[in-house]
Tab-separated table of C-alpha atoms in Angstrom:
chain	number	residue	atom	x	y	z
A	1	MET	CA	-11.565	15.491	2.728
A	2	LYS	CA	-10.349	14.283	-0.658
A	3	THR	CA	-8.223	11.206	-0.067
A	4	VAL	CA	-5.982	9.812	-2.778
A	5	ALA	CA	-4.459	6.385	-2.200
A	6	ILE	CA	-0.841	5.762	-3.160
A	7	CYS	CA	-0.203	2.076	-3.836
A	8	LEU	CA	3.525	1.363	-3.735
A	9	ALA	CA	4.241	-1.230	-6.418
A	10	ALA	CA	7.746	-0.262	-7.540
A	11	GLY	CA	9.757	-2.627	-5.371
A	12	GLN	CA	12.737	-4.479	-6.873
A	13	SER	CA	11.625	-7.932	-5.608
A	14	ALA	CA	15.303	-8.633	-4.867
A	15	ARG	CA	14.674	-11.437	-2.376
A	16	MET	CA	12.076	-13.091	-4.630
A	17	GLY	CA	14.236	-13.022	-7.760
A	18	GLU	CA	11.234	-12.199	-9.960
A	19	ASN	CA	8.341	-9.755	-9.921
A	20	LYS	CA	6.421	-10.869	-6.836
A	21	LEU	CA	3.354	-8.835	-7.796
A	22	ALA	CA	2.907	-11.022	-10.885
A	23	LEU	CA	2.844	-14.299	-8.932
A	24	PRO	CA	-0.505	-16.106	-9.251
A	25	LEU	CA	-2.773	-16.148	-6.227
A	26	LEU	CA	-5.934	-18.180	-6.777
A	27	GLU	CA	-7.614	-16.567	-9.804
A	28	THR	CA	-5.588	-13.361	-9.752
A	29	THR	CA	-2.083	-12.121	-8.855
A	30	VAL	CA	-0.500	-10.873	-5.643
A	31	GLY	CA	-0.553	-7.278	-6.842
A	32	SER	CA	-4.060	-7.386	-8.272
A	33	ALA	CA	-5.456	-8.865	-5.050
A	34	SER	CA	-4.079	-5.934	-3.063
A	35	LEU	CA	-5.352	-3.387	-5.563
A	36	LYS	CA	-8.801	-4.950	-5.746
A	37	THR	CA	-9.128	-4.518	-1.991
A	38	ALA	CA	-8.305	-0.814	-2.265
A	39	LEU	CA	-10.973	-0.385	-4.931
A	40	GLY	CA	-13.498	-1.663	-2.414
A	41	THR	CA	-13.143	1.564	-0.427
A	42	ASP	CA	-14.245	5.130	-1.155
A	43	VAL	CA	-10.865	6.725	-1.925
A	44	ALA	CA	-11.113	9.281	-4.733
A	45	LYS	CA	-8.191	7.932	-6.768
A	46	ILE	CA	-5.563	5.202	-6.495
A	47	VAL	CA	-2.123	6.177	-7.775
A	48	VAL	CA	-0.224	2.957	-8.492
A	49	VAL	CA	3.508	3.656	-8.493
A	50	ILE	CA	5.513	1.194	-10.572
A	51	GLY	CA	9.244	1.088	-11.286
A	52	GLU	CA	11.312	0.756	-14.440
A	53	LYS	CA	12.621	-2.709	-13.538
A	54	TYR	CA	9.129	-4.197	-13.770
A	55	GLY	CA	7.510	-1.311	-15.588
A	56	HIS	CA	5.098	-3.524	-17.491
A	57	THR	CA	1.602	-3.993	-16.103
A	58	SER	CA	1.126	-7.672	-16.944
A	59	TRP	CA	0.514	-8.366	-13.255
A	60	LEU	CA	-2.537	-6.126	-13.273
A	61	ASP	CA	-5.955	-7.595	-13.986
A	62	PRO	CA	-7.283	-5.781	-17.108
A	63	LYS	CA	-10.607	-5.305	-15.328
A	64	LEU	CA	-8.855	-3.280	-12.646
A	65	LEU	CA	-7.073	-1.137	-15.214
A	66	ALA	CA	-10.469	-0.269	-16.669
A	67	ASP	CA	-11.468	1.409	-13.410
A	68	ARG	CA	-11.172	5.171	-13.845
A	69	ARG	CA	-10.007	5.629	-10.261
A	70	ILE	CA	-6.689	3.921	-11.043
A	71	MET	CA	-3.729	5.947	-12.300
A	72	LEU	CA	-0.398	4.343	-13.191
A	73	VAL	CA	2.804	6.295	-12.580
A	74	CYS	CA	6.333	5.083	-13.338
A	75	CYS	CA	8.977	6.193	-10.850
A	76	ARG	CA	12.360	6.333	-12.562
A	77	LYS	CA	14.170	6.592	-9.219
A	78	ALA	CA	12.412	3.617	-7.625
A	79	ALA	CA	15.686	1.668	-7.347
A	80	GLU	CA	16.984	4.344	-4.960
A	81	GLY	CA	14.512	3.351	-2.256
A	82	GLN	CA	10.884	3.358	-1.188
A	83	ALA	CA	10.997	7.067	-0.346
A	84	GLU	CA	11.405	7.928	-4.039
A	85	SER	CA	8.330	5.918	-4.987
A	86	LEU	CA	6.357	7.560	-2.210
A	87	LYS	CA	7.389	11.045	-3.313
A	88	CYS	CA	6.513	10.228	-6.907
A	89	GLY	CA	3.004	9.219	-5.868
A	90	LEU	CA	2.727	12.215	-3.580
A	91	GLU	CA	3.431	14.622	-6.423
A	92	VAL	CA	0.595	13.128	-8.460
A	93	ALA	CA	-1.758	13.154	-5.471
A	94	GLY	CA	-0.960	16.820	-4.882
A	95	ALA	CA	-1.708	17.638	-8.511
A	96	LEU	CA	-5.068	15.901	-8.099
A	97	GLY	CA	-5.898	18.253	-5.230
A	98	ALA	CA	-5.630	15.677	-2.452
A	99	SER	CA	-6.147	16.923	1.082
A	100	ALA	CA	-4.897	13.566	2.383
A	101	VAL	CA	-3.047	10.523	1.054
A	102	LEU	CA	-3.466	6.907	2.062
A	103	ILE	CA	-0.296	4.814	1.771
A	104	LEU	CA	-0.834	1.190	0.720
A	105	LEU	CA	1.574	-1.645	-0.125
A	106	ALA	CA	0.971	-3.745	-3.243
A	107	ASP	CA	2.401	-6.921	-1.690
A	108	GLN	CA	-0.158	-7.314	1.123
A	109	PRO	CA	-2.909	-9.456	-0.463
A	110	PHE	CA	-4.520	-10.376	2.863
A	111	LEU	CA	-5.219	-6.834	4.017
A	112	PRO	CA	-9.038	-6.652	4.285
A	113	ALA	CA	-10.985	-3.648	3.043
A	114	SER	CA	-12.400	-3.306	6.559
A	115	VAL	CA	-8.992	-2.202	7.878
A	116	ILE	CA	-8.661	0.467	5.202
A	117	LYS	CA	-12.211	1.624	5.867
A	118	SER	CA	-11.516	1.854	9.607
A	119	VAL	CA	-8.488	4.084	8.993
A	120	LEU	CA	-10.523	6.307	6.658
A	121	ALA	CA	-13.460	6.497	9.076
A	122	THR	CA	-11.193	7.352	12.003
A	123	ALA	CA	-9.556	10.137	10.012
A	124	LYS	CA	-12.964	11.510	9.022
A	125	GLY	CA	-14.181	11.504	12.616
A	126	ARG	CA	-10.996	13.009	14.025
A	127	PRO	CA	-9.999	16.008	11.882
A	128	ASP	CA	-7.511	16.986	14.616
A	129	ALA	CA	-5.370	13.934	13.830
A	130	THR	CA	-2.760	14.730	11.188
A	131	SER	CA	-2.126	11.035	10.541
A	132	VAL	CA	-3.990	7.784	11.124
A	133	SER	CA	-2.675	4.278	10.602
A	134	ALA	CA	-3.412	0.655	11.300
A	135	CYS	CA	-1.595	-0.823	14.279
A	136	TYR	CA	-0.651	-4.356	15.296
A	137	LYS	CA	0.800	-5.044	18.751
A	138	GLY	CA	1.659	-1.390	19.269
A	139	LYS	CA	3.457	-0.931	15.937
A	140	GLN	CA	1.943	1.436	13.398
A	141	ARG	CA	1.978	0.298	9.794
A	142	PRO	CA	0.183	0.746	6.442
A	143	PRO	CA	-2.487	1.485	5.560
A	144	ALA	CA	-1.538	4.925	6.811
A	145	LEU	CA	-3.278	8.223	6.092
A	146	PHE	CA	-1.479	11.562	6.131
A	147	ARG	CA	-3.146	14.946	5.895
A	148	GLN	CA	-1.812	17.704	3.672
A	149	SER	CA	0.034	19.350	6.553
A	150	LEU	CA	2.457	16.382	6.566
A	151	PHE	CA	3.127	16.299	2.824
A	152	VAL	CA	6.284	18.382	3.282
A	153	LYS	CA	7.688	15.874	5.766
A	154	LEU	CA	6.881	12.972	3.453
A	155	HIS	CA	8.682	14.772	0.633
A	156	ALA	CA	11.750	15.084	2.883
A	157	LEU	CA	12.160	11.298	3.213
A	158	ALA	CA	15.129	9.697	1.483
A	159	GLY	CA	16.398	6.256	0.471
A	160	ASP	CA	14.614	3.313	2.036
A	161	GLU	CA	13.102	5.515	4.718
A	162	GLY	CA	9.366	4.837	4.738
A	163	ALA	CA	6.362	6.832	5.876
A	164	ARG	CA	6.590	5.148	9.284
A	165	ALA	CA	9.378	7.605	10.126
A	166	VAL	CA	6.858	10.434	9.838
A	167	LEU	CA	4.267	8.522	11.867
A	168	ARG	CA	6.689	8.042	14.751
A	169	LYS	CA	7.352	11.777	15.004
A	170	ASP	CA	3.737	12.877	14.609
A	171	LYS	CA	2.444	13.604	18.108
A	172	SER	CA	-1.172	13.847	16.931
A	173	SER	CA	-1.099	10.530	15.083
A	174	LEU	CA	-3.847	8.003	15.823
A	175	ALA	CA	-3.501	4.227	15.662
A	176	VAL	CA	-6.322	1.853	14.713
A	177	PRO	CA	-5.729	-1.530	16.424
A	178	VAL	CA	-5.961	-4.645	14.256
A	179	ALA	CA	-5.962	-8.071	15.913
A	180	ASP	CA	-5.227	-10.282	12.893
A	181	ALA	CA	-1.501	-10.488	12.076
A	182	SER	CA	-2.163	-11.995	8.637
A	183	ALA	CA	-3.698	-8.691	7.534
A	184	PHE	CA	-0.172	-7.281	7.336
A	185	PHE	CA	1.543	-10.307	5.849
A	186	ASP	CA	3.691	-9.142	2.953
A	187	ILE	CA	5.224	-11.407	0.337
A	188	ASP	CA	8.979	-10.891	-0.016
A	189	THR	CA	10.465	-14.372	-0.419
A	190	LYS	CA	9.534	-17.673	-2.053
A	191	GLU	CA	8.813	-19.035	1.420
A	192	ASP	CA	6.383	-16.169	2.034
A	193	TYR	CA	4.653	-16.938	-1.249
A	194	GLN	CA	4.368	-20.633	-0.443
A	195	TRP	CA	2.840	-19.779	2.921
A	196	ALA	CA	0.364	-17.441	1.224
A	197	CYS	CA	-0.733	-20.149	-1.191
A	198	ARG	CA	-1.255	-22.641	1.647
A	199	HIS	CA	-3.144	-20.023	3.643
A	200	LEU	CA	-5.517	-19.375	0.746
A	201	GLN	CA	-6.135	-23.085	0.218
A	202	LYS	CA	-7.538	-23.225	3.751
A	203	TRP	CA	-10.020	-20.493	2.850
A	204	LYS	CA	-11.350	-22.288	-0.245
């Protein structure tokens, strides 16, 4: 199974008022922290989908950009909703010969590599499952893996409709339980960012 990760990094950061992925987080940035975690897994490629609003890559650590597994793709329709960014990444993944895609969010810096690895391992051990995702308190969420048979349904998404809509309708989908809520903490507002900074200070 050739799995290509699609890291969605084309959000408008409307509630933050600035590019949230570029916000500093210890010695890196919010976006780079999330991407670094993905690089700690064995996905074949990581397609990072960025938008025109924040099309520059100043938020990306140059060391990460040097990794040959990373591919940057600009989605010109990103402002129309997350579905457009997803489809943009999906087209690239398909061209790379992916038999499965792993959907990741660039604004989840606390997601541990172990969660991604668990989703990948579950998918490898259960070839009958057309999708596998992490799950917290019964709710499926990224990271989420979709096999090639579901690519058509992902392409049919529109607007702000995310991949979760496909997960809900997939009767053969598997959920990997995760006990730590902070793994899925995403940074959308200044309050979220302040919490994240305080949380990291406790880890130091």
